[in-house]
PDB file of C-alpha atoms in Angstrom:
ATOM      1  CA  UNK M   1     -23.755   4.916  10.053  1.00 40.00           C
ATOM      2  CA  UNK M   2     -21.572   4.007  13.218  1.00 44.00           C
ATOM      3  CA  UNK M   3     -19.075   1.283  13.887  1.00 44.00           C
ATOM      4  CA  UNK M   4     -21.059  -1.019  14.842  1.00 49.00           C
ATOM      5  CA  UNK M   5     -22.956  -1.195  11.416  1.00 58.00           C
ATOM      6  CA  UNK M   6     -19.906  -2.584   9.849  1.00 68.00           C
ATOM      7  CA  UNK M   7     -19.373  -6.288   9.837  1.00 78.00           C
ATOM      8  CA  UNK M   8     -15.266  -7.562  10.610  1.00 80.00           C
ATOM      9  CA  UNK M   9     -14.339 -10.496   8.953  1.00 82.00           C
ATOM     10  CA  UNK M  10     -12.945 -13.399  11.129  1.00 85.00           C
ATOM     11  CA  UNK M  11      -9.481 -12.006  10.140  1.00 84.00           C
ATOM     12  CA  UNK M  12     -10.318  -8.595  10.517  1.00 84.00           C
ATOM     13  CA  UNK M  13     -11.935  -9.806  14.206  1.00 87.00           C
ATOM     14  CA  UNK M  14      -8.983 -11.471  15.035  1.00 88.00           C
ATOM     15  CA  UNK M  15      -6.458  -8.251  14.381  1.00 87.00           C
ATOM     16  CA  UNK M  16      -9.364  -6.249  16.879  1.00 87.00           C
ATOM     17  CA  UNK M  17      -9.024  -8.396  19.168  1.00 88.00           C
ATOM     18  CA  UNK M  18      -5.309  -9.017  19.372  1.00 87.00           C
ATOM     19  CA  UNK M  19      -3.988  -7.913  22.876  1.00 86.00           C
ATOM     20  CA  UNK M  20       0.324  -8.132  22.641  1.00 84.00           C
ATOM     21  CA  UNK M  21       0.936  -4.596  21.260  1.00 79.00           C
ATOM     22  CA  UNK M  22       3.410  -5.640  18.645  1.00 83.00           C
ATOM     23  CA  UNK M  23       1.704  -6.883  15.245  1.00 84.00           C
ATOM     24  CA  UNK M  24       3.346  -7.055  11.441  1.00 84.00           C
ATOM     25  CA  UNK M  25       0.437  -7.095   8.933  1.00 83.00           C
ATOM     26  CA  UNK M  26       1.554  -8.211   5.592  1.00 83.00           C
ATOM     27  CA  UNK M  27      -0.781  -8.888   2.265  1.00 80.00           C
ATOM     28  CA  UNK M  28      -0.883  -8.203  -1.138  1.00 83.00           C
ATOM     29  CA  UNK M  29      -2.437  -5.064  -2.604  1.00 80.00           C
ATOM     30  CA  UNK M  30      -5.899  -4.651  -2.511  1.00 81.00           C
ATOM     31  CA  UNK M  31      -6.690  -7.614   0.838  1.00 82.00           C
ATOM     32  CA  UNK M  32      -7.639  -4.860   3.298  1.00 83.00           C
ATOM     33  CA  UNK M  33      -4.730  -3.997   5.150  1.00 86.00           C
ATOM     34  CA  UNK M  34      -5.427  -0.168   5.905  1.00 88.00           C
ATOM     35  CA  UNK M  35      -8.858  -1.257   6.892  1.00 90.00           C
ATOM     36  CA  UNK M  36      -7.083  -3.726   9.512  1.00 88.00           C
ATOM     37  CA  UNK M  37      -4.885  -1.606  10.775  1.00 89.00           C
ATOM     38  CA  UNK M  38      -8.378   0.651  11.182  1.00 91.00           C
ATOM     39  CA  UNK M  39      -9.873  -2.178  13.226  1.00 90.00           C
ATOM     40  CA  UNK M  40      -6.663  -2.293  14.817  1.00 90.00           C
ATOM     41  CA  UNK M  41      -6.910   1.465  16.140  1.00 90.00           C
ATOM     42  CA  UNK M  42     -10.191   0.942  17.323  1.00 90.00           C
ATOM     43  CA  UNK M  43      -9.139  -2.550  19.269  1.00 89.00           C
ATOM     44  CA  UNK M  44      -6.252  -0.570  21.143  1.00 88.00           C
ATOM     45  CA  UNK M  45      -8.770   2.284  21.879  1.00 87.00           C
ATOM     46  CA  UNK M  46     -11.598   0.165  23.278  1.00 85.00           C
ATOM     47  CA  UNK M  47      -8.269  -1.782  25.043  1.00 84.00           C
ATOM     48  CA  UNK M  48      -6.143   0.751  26.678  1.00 82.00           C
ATOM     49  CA  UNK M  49      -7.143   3.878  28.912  1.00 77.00           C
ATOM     50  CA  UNK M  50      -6.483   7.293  26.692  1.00 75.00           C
ATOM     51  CA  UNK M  51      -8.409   9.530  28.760  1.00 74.00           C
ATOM     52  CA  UNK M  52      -6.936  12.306  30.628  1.00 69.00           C
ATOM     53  CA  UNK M  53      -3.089  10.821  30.787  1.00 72.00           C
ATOM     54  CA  UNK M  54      -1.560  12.210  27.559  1.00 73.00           C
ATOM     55  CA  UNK M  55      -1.312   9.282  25.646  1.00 81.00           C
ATOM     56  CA  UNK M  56      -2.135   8.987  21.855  1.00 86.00           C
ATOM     57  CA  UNK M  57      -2.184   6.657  19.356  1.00 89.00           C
ATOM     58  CA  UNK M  58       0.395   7.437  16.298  1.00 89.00           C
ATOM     59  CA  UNK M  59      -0.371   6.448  12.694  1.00 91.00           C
ATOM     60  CA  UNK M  60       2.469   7.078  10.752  1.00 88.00           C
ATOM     61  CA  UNK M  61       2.353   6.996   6.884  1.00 87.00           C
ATOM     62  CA  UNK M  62       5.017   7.235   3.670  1.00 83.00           C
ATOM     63  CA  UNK M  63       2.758   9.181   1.815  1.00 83.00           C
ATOM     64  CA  UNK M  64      -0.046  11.953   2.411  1.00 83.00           C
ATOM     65  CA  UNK M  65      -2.743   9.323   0.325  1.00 88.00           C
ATOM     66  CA  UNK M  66      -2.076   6.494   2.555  1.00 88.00           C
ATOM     67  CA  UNK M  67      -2.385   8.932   5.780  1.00 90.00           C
ATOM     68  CA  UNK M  68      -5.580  10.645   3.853  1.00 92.00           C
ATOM     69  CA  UNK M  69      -6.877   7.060   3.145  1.00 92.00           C
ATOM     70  CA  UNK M  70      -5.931   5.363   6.772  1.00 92.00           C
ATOM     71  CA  UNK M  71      -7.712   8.716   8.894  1.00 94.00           C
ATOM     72  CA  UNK M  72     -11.017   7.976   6.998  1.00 94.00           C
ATOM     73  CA  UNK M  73     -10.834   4.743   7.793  1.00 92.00           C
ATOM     74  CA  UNK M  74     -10.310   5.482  11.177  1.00 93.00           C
ATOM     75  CA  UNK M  75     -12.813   7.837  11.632  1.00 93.00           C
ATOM     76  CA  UNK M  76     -15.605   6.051  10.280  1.00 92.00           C
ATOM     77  CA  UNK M  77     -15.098   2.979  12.714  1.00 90.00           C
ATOM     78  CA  UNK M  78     -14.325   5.594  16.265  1.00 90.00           C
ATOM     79  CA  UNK M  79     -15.974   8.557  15.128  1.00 91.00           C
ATOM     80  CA  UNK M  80     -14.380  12.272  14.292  1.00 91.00           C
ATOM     81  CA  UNK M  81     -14.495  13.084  18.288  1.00 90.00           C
ATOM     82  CA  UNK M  82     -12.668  10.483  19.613  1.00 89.00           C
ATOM     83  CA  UNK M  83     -10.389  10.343  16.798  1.00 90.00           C
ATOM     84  CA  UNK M  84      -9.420  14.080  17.560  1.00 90.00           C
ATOM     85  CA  UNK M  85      -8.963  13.414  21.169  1.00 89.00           C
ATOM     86  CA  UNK M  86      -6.766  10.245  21.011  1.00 89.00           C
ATOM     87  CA  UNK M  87      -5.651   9.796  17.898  1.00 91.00           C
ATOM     88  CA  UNK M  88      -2.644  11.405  15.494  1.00 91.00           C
ATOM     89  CA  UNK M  89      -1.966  10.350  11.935  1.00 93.00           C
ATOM     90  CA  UNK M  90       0.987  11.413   9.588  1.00 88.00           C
ATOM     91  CA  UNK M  91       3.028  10.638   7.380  1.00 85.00           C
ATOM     92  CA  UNK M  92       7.063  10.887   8.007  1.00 80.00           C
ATOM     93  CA  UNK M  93       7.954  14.052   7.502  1.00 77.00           C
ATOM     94  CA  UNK M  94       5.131  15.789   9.474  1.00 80.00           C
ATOM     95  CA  UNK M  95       6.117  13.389  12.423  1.00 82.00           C
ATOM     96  CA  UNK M  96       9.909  14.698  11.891  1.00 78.00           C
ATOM     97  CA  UNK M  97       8.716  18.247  11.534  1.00 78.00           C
ATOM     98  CA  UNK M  98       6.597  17.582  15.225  1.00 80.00           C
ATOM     99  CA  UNK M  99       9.676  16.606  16.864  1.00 79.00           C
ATOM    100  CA  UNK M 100      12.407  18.886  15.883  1.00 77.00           C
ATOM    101  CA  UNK M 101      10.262  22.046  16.145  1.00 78.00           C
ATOM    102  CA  UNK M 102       9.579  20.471  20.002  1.00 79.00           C
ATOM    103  CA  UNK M 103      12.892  19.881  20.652  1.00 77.00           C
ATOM    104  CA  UNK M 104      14.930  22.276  18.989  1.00 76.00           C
ATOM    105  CA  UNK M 105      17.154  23.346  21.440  1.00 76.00           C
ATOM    106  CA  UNK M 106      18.387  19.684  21.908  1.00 74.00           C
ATOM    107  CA  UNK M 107      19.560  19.185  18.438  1.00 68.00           C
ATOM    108  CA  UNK M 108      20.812  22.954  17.993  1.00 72.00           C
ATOM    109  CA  UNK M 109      18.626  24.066  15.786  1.00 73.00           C
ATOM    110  CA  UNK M 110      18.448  28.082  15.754  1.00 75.00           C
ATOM    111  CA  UNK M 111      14.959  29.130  16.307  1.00 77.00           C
ATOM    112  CA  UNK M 112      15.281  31.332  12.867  1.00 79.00           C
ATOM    113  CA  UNK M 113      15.250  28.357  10.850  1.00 80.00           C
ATOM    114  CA  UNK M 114      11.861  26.692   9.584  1.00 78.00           C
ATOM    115  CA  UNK M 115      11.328  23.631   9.173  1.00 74.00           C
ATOM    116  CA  UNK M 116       9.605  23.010   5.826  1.00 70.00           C
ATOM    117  CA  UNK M 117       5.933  21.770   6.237  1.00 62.00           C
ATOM    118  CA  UNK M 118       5.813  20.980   2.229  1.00 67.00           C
ATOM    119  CA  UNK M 119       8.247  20.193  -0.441  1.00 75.00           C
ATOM    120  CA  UNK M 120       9.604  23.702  -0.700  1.00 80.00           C
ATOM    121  CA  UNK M 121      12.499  22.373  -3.239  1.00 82.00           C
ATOM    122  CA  UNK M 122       9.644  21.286  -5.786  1.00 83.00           C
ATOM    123  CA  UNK M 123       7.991  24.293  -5.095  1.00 84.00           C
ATOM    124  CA  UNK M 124      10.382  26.621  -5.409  1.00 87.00           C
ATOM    125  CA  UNK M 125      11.431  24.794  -8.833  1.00 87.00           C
ATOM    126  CA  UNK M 126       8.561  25.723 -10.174  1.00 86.00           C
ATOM    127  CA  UNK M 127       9.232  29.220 -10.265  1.00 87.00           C
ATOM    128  CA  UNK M 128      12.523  28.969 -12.135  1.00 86.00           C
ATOM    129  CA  UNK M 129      12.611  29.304 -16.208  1.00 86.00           C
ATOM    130  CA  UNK M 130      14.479  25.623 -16.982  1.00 85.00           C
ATOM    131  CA  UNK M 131      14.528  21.993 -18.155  1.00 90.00           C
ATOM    132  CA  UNK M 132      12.432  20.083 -16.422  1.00 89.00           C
ATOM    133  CA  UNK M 133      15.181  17.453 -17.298  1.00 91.00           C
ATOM    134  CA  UNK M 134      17.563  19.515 -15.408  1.00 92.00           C
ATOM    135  CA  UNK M 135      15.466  19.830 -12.566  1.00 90.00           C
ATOM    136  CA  UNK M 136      15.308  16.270 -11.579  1.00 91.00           C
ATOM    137  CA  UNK M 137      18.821  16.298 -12.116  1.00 93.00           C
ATOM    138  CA  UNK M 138      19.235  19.085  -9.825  1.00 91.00           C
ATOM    139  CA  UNK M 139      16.976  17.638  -6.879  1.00 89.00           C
ATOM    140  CA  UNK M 140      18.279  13.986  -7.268  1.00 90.00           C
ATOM    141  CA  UNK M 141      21.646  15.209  -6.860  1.00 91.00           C
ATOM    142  CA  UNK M 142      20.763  17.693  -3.840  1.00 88.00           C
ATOM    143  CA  UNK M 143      18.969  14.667  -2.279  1.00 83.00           C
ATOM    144  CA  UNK M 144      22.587  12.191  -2.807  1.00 86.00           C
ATOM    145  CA  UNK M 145      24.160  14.993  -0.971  1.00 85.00           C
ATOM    146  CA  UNK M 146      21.490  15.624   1.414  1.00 78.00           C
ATOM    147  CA  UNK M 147      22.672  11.848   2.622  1.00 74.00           C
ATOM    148  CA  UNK M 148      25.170  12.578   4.074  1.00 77.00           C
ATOM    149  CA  UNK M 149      25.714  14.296   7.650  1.00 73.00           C
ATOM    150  CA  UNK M 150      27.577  17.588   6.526  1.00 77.00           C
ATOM    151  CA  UNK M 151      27.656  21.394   7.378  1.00 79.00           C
ATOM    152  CA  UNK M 152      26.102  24.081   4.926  1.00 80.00           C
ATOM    153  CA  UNK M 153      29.708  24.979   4.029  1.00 86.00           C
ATOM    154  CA  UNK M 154      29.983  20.854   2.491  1.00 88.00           C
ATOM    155  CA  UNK M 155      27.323  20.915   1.228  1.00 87.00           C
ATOM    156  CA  UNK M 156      28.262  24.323  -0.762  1.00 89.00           C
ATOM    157  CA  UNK M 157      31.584  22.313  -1.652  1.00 92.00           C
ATOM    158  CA  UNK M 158      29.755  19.158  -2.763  1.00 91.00           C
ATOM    159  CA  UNK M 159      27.426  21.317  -5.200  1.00 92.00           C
ATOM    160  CA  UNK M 160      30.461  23.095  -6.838  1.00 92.00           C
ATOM    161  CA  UNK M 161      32.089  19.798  -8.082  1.00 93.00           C
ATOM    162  CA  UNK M 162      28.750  19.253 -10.018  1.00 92.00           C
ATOM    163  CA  UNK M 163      29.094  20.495 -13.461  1.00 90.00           C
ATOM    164  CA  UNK M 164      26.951  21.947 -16.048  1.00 92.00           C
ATOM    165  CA  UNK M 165      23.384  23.589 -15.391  1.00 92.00           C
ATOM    166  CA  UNK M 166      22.548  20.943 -13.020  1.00 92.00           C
ATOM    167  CA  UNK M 167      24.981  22.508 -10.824  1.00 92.00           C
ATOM    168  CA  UNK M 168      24.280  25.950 -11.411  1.00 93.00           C
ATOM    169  CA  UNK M 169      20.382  25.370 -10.402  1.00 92.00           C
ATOM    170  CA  UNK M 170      21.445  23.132  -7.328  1.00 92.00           C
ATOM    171  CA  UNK M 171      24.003  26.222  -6.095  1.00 92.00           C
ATOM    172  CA  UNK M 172      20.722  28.546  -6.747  1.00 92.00           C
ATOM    173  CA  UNK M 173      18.404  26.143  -4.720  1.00 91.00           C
ATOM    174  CA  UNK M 174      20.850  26.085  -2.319  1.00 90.00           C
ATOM    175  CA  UNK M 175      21.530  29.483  -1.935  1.00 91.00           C
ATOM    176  CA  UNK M 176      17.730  30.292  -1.788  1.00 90.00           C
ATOM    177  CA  UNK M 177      17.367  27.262   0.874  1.00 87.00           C
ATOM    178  CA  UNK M 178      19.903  29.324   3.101  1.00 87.00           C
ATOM    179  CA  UNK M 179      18.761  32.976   2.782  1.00 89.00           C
ATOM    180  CA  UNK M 180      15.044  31.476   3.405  1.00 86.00           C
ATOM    181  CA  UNK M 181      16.301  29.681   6.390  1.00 84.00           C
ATOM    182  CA  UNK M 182      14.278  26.930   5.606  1.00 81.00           C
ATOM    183  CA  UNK M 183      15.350  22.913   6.605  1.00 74.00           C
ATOM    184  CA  UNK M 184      13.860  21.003   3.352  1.00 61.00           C
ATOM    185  CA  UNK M 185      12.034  17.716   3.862  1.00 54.00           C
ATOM    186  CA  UNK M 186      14.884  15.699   2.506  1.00 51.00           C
ATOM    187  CA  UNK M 187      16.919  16.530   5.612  1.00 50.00           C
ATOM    188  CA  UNK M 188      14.571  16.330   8.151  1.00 48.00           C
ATOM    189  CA  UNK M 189      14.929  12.336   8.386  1.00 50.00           C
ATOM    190  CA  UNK M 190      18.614  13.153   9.247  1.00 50.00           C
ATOM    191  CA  UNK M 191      18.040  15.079  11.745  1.00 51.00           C
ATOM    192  CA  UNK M 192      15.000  13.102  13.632  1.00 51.00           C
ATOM    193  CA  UNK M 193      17.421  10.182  13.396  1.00 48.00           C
ATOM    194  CA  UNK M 194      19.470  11.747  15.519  1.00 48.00           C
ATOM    195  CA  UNK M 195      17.340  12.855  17.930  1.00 47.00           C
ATOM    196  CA  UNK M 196      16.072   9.779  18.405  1.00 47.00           C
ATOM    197  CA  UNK M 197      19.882   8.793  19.297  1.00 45.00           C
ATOM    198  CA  UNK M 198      19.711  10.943  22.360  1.00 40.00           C
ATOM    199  CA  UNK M 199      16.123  10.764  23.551  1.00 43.00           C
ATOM    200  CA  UNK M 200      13.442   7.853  23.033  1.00 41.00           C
ATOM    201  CA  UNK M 201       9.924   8.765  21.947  1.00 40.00           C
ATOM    202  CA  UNK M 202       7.504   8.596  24.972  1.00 39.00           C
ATOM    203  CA  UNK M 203       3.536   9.249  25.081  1.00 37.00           C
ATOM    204  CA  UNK M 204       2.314   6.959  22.266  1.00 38.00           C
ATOM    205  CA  UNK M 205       1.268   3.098  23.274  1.00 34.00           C
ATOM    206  CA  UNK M 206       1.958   1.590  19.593  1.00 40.00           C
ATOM    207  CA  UNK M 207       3.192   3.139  15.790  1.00 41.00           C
ATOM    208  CA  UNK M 208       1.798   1.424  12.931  1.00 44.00           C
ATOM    209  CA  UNK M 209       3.194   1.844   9.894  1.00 42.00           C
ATOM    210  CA  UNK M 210       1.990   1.584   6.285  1.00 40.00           C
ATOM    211  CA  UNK M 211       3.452   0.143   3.550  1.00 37.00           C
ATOM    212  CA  UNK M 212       3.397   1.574   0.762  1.00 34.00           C
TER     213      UNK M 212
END
């Protein structure tokens, strides 16, 4: 079946065929709002010249369903080859882990340190004998800290004034954090908002993003 098979509605037609770049799409769940944002894709596609200058479209997402959910709908109206070509969905964190591994040098960043593709804190959790009770407790409160813009050598301090086993497992997460040199996806927002301080994002025409 191709795009053409598929039959817009008049709202759905008039979100294709919308030419300002700048569009807020709000509706209740369940009124077609990832499938409008689909059309939308295709409408800047058909619009706007993508070949052979660099520029892509960016789809950012919250959450890896909504990017799962938005790409199919994507590809089904411009096809997989196209989409490939011009097209880049995410959700935030893979967009954060994109820019600081391309401009690591900018931000500091030693080039031993990893940034964490997946929730390596939940993962890692699930290797330890405990509560699960205490776990949460432990992330939650690793996450508050995470908030705010300190060194490791803070962060250490902040962790020690947490009593109890929650600490205890947040000083071990920690500790296995540092020795894996690995930046966690809970601090990677930190540091893209920073970047984004010194240097504005360039190459992408629009970024539409999903509630959630």
């Amino acid at each position: 079946m191709t795009s053409t098979e598929y039959v817009m509605t008049q709202e759905q037609q008039g979100i294709f065929n919308y030419r300002p770049l700048n569009m807020v799409i709000t509706a209740p769940a369940g009124c077609g709002k990832t499938e409008a944002l689909a059309y939308r894709a295709k409408g800047l596609i058909n619009r706007y010249d993508f070949a052979g200058n660099g520029r892509k479209l960016l789809v950012v997402s919250f959450t890896n369903q909504a990017k799962d959910n938005i790409s199919e709908r994507i590809k089904k109206h411009i096809g997989l080859q196209t989409m490939r070509q011009h097209v880049t969905v995410c959700n935030f964190h893979g967009l954060s882990a994109r820019i600081i591994n391309a401009h690591r040098e900018m931000i500091g960043l030693d080039d031993e340190w990893t940034v964490a593709s997946f929730d390596w804190i939940g993962r890692f959790m699930q290797s330890l004998n405990c509560d699960r009770k205490v776990k949460m407790q432990a992330r939650e409160a690793l996450q508050k800290i995470k908030l705010e813009c300190l060194t490791d050598k803070e962060v250490k301090a902040k962790i020690q004034t947490i009593y109890g086993q929650v600490g205890n497992l947040a000083q071990i997460i920690e500790k296995e954090r540092i020795k894996e040199k690995l930046l966690p996806m809970m601090i990677k927002s930190e540091l893209l908002y920073g970047f984004c301080r010194i240097r504005m994002l360039r190459n992408f025409i629009e970024i539409i993003f999903l509630r959630r």
